[in-house]
Each structure stands twice: as structure tokens, then as C-alpha cells.
CSV table of C-alpha atoms and ligand atoms in Angstrom, one decimal:
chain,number,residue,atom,x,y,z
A,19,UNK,CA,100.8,108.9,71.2
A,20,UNK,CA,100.4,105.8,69.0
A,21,UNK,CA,97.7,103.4,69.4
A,22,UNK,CA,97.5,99.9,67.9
A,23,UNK,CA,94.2,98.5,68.1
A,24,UNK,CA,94.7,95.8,65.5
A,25,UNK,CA,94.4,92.3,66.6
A,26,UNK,CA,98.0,90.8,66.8
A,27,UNK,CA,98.3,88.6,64.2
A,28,UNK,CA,100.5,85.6,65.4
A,29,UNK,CA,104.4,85.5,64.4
A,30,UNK,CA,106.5,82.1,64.3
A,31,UNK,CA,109.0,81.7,66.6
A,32,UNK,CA,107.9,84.3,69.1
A,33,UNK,CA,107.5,83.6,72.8
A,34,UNK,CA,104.4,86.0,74.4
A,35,UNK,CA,104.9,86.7,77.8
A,36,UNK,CA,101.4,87.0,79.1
A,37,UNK,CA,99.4,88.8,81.8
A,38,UNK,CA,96.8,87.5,83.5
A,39,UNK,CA,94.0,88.1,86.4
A,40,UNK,CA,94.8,88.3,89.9
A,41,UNK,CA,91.3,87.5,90.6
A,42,UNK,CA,88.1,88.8,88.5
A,43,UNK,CA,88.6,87.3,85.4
A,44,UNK,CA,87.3,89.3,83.6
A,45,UNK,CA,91.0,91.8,84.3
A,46,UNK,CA,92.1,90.3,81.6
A,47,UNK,CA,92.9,91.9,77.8
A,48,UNK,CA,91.8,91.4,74.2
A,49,UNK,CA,95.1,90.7,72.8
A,50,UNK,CA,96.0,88.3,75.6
A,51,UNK,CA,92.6,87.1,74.9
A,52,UNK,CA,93.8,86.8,70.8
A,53,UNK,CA,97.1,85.5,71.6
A,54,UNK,CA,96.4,82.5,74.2
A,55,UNK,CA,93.2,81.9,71.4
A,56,UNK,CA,96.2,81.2,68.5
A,57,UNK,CA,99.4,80.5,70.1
A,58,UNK,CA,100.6,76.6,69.4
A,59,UNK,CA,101.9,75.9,73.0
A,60,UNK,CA,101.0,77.9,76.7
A,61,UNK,CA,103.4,77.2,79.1
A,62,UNK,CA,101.5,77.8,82.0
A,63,UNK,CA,102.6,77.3,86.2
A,64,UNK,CA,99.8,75.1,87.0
A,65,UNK,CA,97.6,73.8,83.8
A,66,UNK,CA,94.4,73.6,85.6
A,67,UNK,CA,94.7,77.0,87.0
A,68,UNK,CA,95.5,78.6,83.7
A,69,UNK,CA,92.7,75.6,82.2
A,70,UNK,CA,90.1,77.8,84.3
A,71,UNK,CA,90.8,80.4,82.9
A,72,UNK,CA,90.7,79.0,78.9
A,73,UNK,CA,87.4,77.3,79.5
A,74,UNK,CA,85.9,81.0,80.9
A,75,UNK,CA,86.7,82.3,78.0
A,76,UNK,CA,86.5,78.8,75.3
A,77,UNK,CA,89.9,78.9,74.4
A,78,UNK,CA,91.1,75.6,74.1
A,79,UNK,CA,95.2,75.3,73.1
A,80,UNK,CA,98.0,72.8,73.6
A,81,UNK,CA,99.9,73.4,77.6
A,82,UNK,CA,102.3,72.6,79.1
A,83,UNK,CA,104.2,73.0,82.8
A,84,UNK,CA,106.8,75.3,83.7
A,85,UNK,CA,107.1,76.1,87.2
A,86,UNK,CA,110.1,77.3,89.4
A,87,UNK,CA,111.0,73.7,89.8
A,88,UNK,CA,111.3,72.9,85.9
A,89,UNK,CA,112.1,76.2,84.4
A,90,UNK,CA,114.9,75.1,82.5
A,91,UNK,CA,113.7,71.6,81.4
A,92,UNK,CA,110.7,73.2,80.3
A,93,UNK,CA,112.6,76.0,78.6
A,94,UNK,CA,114.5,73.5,76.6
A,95,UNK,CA,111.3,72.1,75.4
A,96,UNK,CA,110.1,75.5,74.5
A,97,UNK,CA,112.8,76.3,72.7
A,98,UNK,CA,112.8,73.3,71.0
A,99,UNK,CA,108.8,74.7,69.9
A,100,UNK,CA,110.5,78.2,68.7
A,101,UNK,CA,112.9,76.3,66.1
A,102,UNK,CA,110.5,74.3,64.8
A,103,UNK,CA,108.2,77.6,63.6
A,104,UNK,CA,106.2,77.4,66.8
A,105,UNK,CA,105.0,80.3,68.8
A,106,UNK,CA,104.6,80.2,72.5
A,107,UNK,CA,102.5,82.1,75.6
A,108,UNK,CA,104.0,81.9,79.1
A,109,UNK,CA,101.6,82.3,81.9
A,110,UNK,CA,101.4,82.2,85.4
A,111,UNK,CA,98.9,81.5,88.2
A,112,UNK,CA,98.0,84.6,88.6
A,113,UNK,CA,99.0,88.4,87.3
A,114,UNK,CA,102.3,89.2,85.5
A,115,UNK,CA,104.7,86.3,84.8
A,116,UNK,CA,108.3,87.0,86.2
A,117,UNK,CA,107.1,89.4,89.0
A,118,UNK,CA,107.9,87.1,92.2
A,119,UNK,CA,107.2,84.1,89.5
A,120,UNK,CA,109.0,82.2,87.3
A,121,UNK,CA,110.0,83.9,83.3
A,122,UNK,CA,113.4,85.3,84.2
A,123,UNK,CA,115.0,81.9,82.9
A,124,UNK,CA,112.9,81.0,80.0
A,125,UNK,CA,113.2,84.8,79.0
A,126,UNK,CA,117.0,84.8,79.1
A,127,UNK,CA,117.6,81.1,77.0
A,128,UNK,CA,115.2,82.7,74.6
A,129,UNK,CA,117.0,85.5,74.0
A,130,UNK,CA,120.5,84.0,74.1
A,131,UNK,CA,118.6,82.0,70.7
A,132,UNK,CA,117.8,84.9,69.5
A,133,UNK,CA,114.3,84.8,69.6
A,134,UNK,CA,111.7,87.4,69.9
A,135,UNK,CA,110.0,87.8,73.3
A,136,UNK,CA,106.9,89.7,73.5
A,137,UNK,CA,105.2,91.2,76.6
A,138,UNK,CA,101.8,91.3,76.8
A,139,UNK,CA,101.1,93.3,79.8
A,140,UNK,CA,97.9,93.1,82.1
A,141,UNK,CA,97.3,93.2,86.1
A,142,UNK,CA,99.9,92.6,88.7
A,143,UNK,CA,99.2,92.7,92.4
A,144,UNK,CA,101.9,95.6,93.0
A,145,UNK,CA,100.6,97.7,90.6
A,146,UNK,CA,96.6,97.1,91.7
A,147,UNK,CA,98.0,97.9,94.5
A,148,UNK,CA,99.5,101.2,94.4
A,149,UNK,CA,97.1,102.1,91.9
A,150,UNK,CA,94.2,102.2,94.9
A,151,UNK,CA,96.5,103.1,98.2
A,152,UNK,CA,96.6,106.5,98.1
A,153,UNK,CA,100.3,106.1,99.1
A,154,UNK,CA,102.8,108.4,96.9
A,155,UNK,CA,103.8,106.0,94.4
A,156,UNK,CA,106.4,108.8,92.6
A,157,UNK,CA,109.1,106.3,94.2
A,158,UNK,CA,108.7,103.1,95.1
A,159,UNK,CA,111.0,99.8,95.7
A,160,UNK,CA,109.0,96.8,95.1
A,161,UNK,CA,110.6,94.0,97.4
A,162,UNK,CA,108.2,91.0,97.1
A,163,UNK,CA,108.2,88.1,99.8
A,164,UNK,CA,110.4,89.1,102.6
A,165,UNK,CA,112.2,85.8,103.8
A,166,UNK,CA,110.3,83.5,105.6
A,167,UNK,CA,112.5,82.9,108.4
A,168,UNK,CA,112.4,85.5,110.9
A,169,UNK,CA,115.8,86.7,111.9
A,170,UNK,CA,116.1,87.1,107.8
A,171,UNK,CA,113.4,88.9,107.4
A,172,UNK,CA,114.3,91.1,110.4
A,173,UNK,CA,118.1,91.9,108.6
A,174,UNK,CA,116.5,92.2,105.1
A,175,UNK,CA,114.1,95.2,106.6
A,176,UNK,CA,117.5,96.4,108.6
A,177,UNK,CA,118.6,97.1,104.9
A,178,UNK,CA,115.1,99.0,103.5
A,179,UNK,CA,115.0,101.0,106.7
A,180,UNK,CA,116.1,104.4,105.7
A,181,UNK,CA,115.5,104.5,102.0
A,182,UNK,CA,113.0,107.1,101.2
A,183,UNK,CA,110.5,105.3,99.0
A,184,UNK,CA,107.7,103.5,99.4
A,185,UNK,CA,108.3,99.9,99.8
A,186,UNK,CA,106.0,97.3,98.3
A,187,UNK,CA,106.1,93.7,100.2
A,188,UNK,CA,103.9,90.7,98.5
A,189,UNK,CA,102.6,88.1,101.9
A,190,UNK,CA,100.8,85.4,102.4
A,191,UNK,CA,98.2,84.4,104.9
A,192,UNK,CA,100.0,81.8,107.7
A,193,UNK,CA,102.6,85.0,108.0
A,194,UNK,CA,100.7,88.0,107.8
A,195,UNK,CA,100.6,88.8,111.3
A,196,UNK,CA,104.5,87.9,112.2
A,197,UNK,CA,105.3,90.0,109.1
A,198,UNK,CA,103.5,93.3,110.3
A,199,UNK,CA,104.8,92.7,113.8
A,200,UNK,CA,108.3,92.9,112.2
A,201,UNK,CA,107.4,95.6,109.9
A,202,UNK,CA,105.9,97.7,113.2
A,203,UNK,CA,109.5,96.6,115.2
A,204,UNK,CA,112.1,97.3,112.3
A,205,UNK,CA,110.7,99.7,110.1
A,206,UNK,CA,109.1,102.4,113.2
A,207,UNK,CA,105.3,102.4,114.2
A,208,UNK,CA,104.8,105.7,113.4
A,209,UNK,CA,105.1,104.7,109.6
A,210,UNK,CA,102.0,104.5,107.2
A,211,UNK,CA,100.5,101.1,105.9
A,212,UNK,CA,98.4,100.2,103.0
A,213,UNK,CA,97.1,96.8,103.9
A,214,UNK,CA,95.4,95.4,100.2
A,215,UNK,CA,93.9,92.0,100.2
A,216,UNK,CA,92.4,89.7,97.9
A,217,UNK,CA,92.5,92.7,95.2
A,218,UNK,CA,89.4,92.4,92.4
A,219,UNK,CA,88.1,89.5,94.5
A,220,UNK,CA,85.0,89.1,96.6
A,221,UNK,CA,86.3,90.1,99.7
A,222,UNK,CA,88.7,93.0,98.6
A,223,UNK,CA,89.7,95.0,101.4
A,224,UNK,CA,92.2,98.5,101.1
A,225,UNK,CA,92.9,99.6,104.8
A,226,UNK,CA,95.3,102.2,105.4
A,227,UNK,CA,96.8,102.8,109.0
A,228,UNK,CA,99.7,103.2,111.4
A,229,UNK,CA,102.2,100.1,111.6
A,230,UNK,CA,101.9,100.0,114.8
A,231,UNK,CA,98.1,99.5,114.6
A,232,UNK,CA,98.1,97.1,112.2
A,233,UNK,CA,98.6,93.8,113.8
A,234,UNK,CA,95.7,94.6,116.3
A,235,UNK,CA,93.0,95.7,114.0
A,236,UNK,CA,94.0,92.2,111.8
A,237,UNK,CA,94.1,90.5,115.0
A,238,UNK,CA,90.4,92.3,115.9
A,239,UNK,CA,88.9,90.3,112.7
A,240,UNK,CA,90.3,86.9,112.1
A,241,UNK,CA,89.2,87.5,108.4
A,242,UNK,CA,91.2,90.2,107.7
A,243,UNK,CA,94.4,87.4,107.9
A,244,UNK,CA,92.6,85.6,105.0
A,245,UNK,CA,93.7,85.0,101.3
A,246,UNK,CA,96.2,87.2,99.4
A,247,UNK,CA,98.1,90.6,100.6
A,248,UNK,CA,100.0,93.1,99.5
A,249,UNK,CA,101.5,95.3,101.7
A,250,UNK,CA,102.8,98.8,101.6
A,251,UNK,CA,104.6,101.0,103.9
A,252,UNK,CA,105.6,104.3,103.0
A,253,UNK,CA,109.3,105.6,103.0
A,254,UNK,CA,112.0,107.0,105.7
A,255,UNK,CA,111.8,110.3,106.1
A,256,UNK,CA,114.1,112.3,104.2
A,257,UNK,CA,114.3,115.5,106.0
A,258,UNK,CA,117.8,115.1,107.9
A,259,UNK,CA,119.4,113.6,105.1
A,260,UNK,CA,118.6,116.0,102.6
A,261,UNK,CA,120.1,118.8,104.7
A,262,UNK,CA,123.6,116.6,103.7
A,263,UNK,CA,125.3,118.3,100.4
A,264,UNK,CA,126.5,116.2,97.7
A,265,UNK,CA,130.6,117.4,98.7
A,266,UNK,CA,130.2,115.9,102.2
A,267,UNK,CA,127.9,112.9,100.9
A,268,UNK,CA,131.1,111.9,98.3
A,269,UNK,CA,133.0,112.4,101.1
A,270,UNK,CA,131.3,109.9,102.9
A,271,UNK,CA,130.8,107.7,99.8
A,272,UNK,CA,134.4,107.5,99.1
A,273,UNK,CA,135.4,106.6,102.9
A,274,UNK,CA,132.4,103.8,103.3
A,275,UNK,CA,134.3,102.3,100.4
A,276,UNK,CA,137.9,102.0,102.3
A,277,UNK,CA,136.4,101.7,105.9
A,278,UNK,CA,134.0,100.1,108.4
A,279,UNK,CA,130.5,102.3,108.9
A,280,UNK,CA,131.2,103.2,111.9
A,281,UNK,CA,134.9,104.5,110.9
A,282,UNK,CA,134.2,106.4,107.8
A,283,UNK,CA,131.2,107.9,109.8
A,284,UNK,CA,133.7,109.2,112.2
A,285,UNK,CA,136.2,110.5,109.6
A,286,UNK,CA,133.6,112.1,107.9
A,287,UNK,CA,132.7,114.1,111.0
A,288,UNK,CA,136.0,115.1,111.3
A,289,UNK,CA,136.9,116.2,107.5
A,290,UNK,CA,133.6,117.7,106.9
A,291,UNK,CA,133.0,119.6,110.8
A,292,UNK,CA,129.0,118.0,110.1
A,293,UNK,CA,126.7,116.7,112.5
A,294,UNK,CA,127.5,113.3,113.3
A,295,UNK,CA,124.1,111.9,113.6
A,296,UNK,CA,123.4,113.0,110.2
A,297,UNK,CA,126.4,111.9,108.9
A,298,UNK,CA,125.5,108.1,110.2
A,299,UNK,CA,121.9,108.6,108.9
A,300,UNK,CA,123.7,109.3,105.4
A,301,UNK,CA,125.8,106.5,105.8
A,302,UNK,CA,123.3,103.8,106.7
A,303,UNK,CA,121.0,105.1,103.2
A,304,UNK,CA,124.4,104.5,101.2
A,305,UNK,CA,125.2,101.5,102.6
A,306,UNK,CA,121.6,100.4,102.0
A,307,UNK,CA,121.1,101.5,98.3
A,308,UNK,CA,124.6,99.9,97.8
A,309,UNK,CA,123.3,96.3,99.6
A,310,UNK,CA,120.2,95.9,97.6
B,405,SAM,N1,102.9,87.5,89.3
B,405,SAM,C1,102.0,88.0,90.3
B,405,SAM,C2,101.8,89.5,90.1
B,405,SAM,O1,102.1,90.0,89.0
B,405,SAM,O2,101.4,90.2,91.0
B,405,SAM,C3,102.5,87.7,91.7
B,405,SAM,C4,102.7,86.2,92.0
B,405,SAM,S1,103.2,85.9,93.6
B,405,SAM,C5,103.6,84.2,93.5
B,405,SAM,C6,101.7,85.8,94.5
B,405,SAM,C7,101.6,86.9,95.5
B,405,SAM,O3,101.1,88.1,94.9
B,405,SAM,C8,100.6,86.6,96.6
B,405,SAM,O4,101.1,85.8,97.7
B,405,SAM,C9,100.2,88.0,97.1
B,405,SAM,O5,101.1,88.5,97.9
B,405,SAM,C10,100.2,88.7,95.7
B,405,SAM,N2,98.9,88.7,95.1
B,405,SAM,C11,98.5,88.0,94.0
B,405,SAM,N3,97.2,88.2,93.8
B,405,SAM,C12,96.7,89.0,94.7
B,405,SAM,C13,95.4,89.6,95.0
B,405,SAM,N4,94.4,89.3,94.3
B,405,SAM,N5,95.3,90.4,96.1
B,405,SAM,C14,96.4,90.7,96.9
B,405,SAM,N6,97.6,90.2,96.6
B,405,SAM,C15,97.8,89.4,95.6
């Protein structure tokens, strides 16, 4: 493996996509440290969140806003910065910019320009996350903030409900406890969760239970439903559906495409002389995987 332990040296034109803490400020690294020290412009979400974090650290540079409500505005002016020889550092509030955060936009005009984008990575909630759970991370499907309305919410878990990886779900406080409760309902009790809140902060807690236990032990200690969470459940199991061969699953794959569920489900059963219960297990994992 190849390390690089030479301080970046800045390049014109370049737009450095930059990690930050998700709490302890000191989780943050020495090139991001060297690049928002030297960069002409930070285009940060909220200036005086990312001006904390400058003044920790005496770094005092030029910013500027860009926040889901002005992305392209403020990517205009950025690239504006990257034609005139500038170089640029986007930030966010907290972790890595473009997970559940704005980037995707600036990222893309930038790119359409030709300009250079580099990632500078550092935390990120899911990852801190996973990294502590114990949870088999081999697979996982990070979904972020589930919708906040709840007959949404309840259709988008509908989707998640049989796939066989773990699913990672960012929430936030005023909703944590409708959230588990629909997590528990949709998703089965019996399923693990990895409760982790206000990671690398003072009151970091990693709890790991049943679903359907969950929303009494928050409910047990009112400050349990305080400050930030990420939540993880592990996956459907797999068992039944991995007795399904891959002739009778393109069976099924091909039919789904021509027909209703519940008609290519019964077709299937025919053609293939398989178990039908199986057969709609297989069917609603397709269906899923094809959905998301
Ligand atoms: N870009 C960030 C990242 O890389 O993780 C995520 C930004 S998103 C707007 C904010 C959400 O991330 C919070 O509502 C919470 O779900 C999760 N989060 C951020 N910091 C956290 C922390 N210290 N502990 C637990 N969850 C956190």
C-alpha cells in the first residue's frame, strides 16, 4: 500500500470536499487541518458552526454559505472562484459533506466545468456508527432520514423489509420514539437494534437491543431521546430465500416484469412446481431491490 504523508500543497482551481467532526473536535485530520488553513474560499452550511471550528484550531479564511436552500446560487459563485485561479473547501455542519447534506450539486456543476474535485475524507455518523455496533457491517444499505410523515415513513420501510442487509437510518430527537415504534411495527420486533447517540460527544451512548424493546427502555430514561441518533437494524433473514435457485428466481424476475406481484407470484408457482410462500418472499426482495 502507498502512503502519502506529505502535506497537500494547494492546487488552483480545485474544489476540496471536506470532512469534518461529528462532535469532538479534535476527529478531525491534518490535511483537512492544511487545506481549510490555505484554501482562498470555505463554503461552509452555517459559517458560525464551521467559524467554531476555525477559531479551535486559529484558522482564519474567507467563507461563505451554501446550504440546501442556496446550493446552486452559491455554486455559481464558486465556480466563478475556480475560473478565476481560486481553490475552494466545502464543508458542512458536521461529518462528511454530501452524506444526507448538501455537495451533490456543487459537485456535479464542478465537474460539468471540468474542474478537479478533491475528497478529503474524515468522520461520518454512519460510519462511527457501524464502526462501534457490533452489527455485521459486510452489507449494509445506508438510508438516512426516513420521511417525516408517518404513513411515508411506514411505505418507505414496506420497501427495506426483506432485504438482507443491515440498514442504517440517521433521526433526530422530536421523532425518535415514533420512528422506533414504526421500525418495531414494519420491520418485526424480533429484529436487532443498535441505538448510537451523540457519537464522540459527552453523552455518547451505543445500546444494542430487540426492536421491540427499544421504545420502552428510551421511554424508561427521557435522556436517552436527547441530541443526535443513528440507528441500525440488522437485515431480513435470508434463509427461505436462499433455498430459491437462480432458474426459478429469473423465472420470477422475468414475470414481475410483465405482471402484477401477486400474478407473476402465481405463475411462478405454477411453471416452477415451488413453494408458493417462498416464491412471494422472493418476489417482494425483487420488487424491493428494483424500488430503491
Ligand atoms: N454529513 C453528516 C455525516 O457525514 O454523518 C450527516 C449530516 S445529517 C444532516 C445529520 C444527522 O446525522 C443527525 O440528525 C444524526 O442523525 C446524524 N449524526 C450527526 N452527528 C451525529 C452524532 N454525533 N451522533 C449520532 N448521530 C449523528
Amino acid at each position: 500500500m502507498e502512503h502519502r504523508t506529505v502535506m497537500t500543497s494547494l492546487s488552483e482551481s480545485i474544489l476540496y470536499v471536506v470532512a469534518t467532526p461529528i462532535g469532538n473536535l479534535r476527529d478531525i485530520s491534518l490535511r483537512a487541518l492544511d487545506v481549510l488553513a490555505t484554501v482562498d474560499m470555505i463554503a461552509a452550511e452555517d459559517t458560525r458552526t464551521t467559524g467554531y471550528l476555525l477559531t479551535h484550531y486559529s484558522i482564519t479564511r474567507k467563507m461563505m454559505v451554501l446550504h440546501q436552500h442556496n446550493e446552486r446560487v452559491a455554486a455559481a459563485k464558486i465556480l466563478a472562484l475556480l475560473a478565476a485561479g481560486k481553490s475552494v473547501a466545502l464543508v458542512t455542519d458536521a461529518g462528511t459533506p454530501g452524506i444526507s447534506d448538501p455537495g451533490a450539486i456543487l459537485i456535479n456543476m464542478v465537474k460539468e466545468q471540468n474542474y478537479k474535485v478533491v475528497p478529503v475524507p474524515g468522520p461520518s455518523a454512519v460510519l462511527c456508527a457501524l464502526s462501534a455496533a457490533g452489527i455485521d457491517a459486510s452489507h449494509f444499505l445506508f438510508y438516512g432520514f426516513l420521511s417525516a410523515k408517518a404513513g411515508m415513513r411506514r411505505r418507505e420501510l414496506e420497501k427495506l423489509k426483506l432485504l438482507p442487509y443491515t440498514l442504517v437510518f440517521y433521526e433526530a430527537p422530536h421523532r425518535i420514539l415514533e420512528c422506533v415504534s414504526n421500525l418495531a411495527e414494519v420491520l418485526g420486533s424480533h429484529r436487532q437494534l443498535t441505538i448510537a447517540r451523540e457519537l464522540t460527544k459527552l453523552f455518547e451512548t451505543i445500546y444494542t437491543c430487540a426492536l421491540g424493546d427499544a421504545l420502552k427502555w428510551l421511554q424508561t430514561d427521557p435522556n436517552q431521546q436527547k441530541g443526535e441518533f443513528v440507528l441500525l437494524v440488522s437485515g431480513a433473514e435470508i434463509q427461505h430465500v436462499t433455498e430459491i435457485d437462480e432458474q426459478t428466481k429469473d423465472v420470477l424476475e422475468l414475470l414481475l416484469e410483465e405482471l402484477s406481484l401477486k400474478q407473476a407470484v402465481k405463475l411462478a408457482t405454477k411453471i416452477t412446481g415451488k413453494n408458493k410462500k417462498l416464491l412471494y418472499g422472493m418476489a417482494l426482495l425483487l420488487k424491493a431491490e428494483k424500488e430503491l
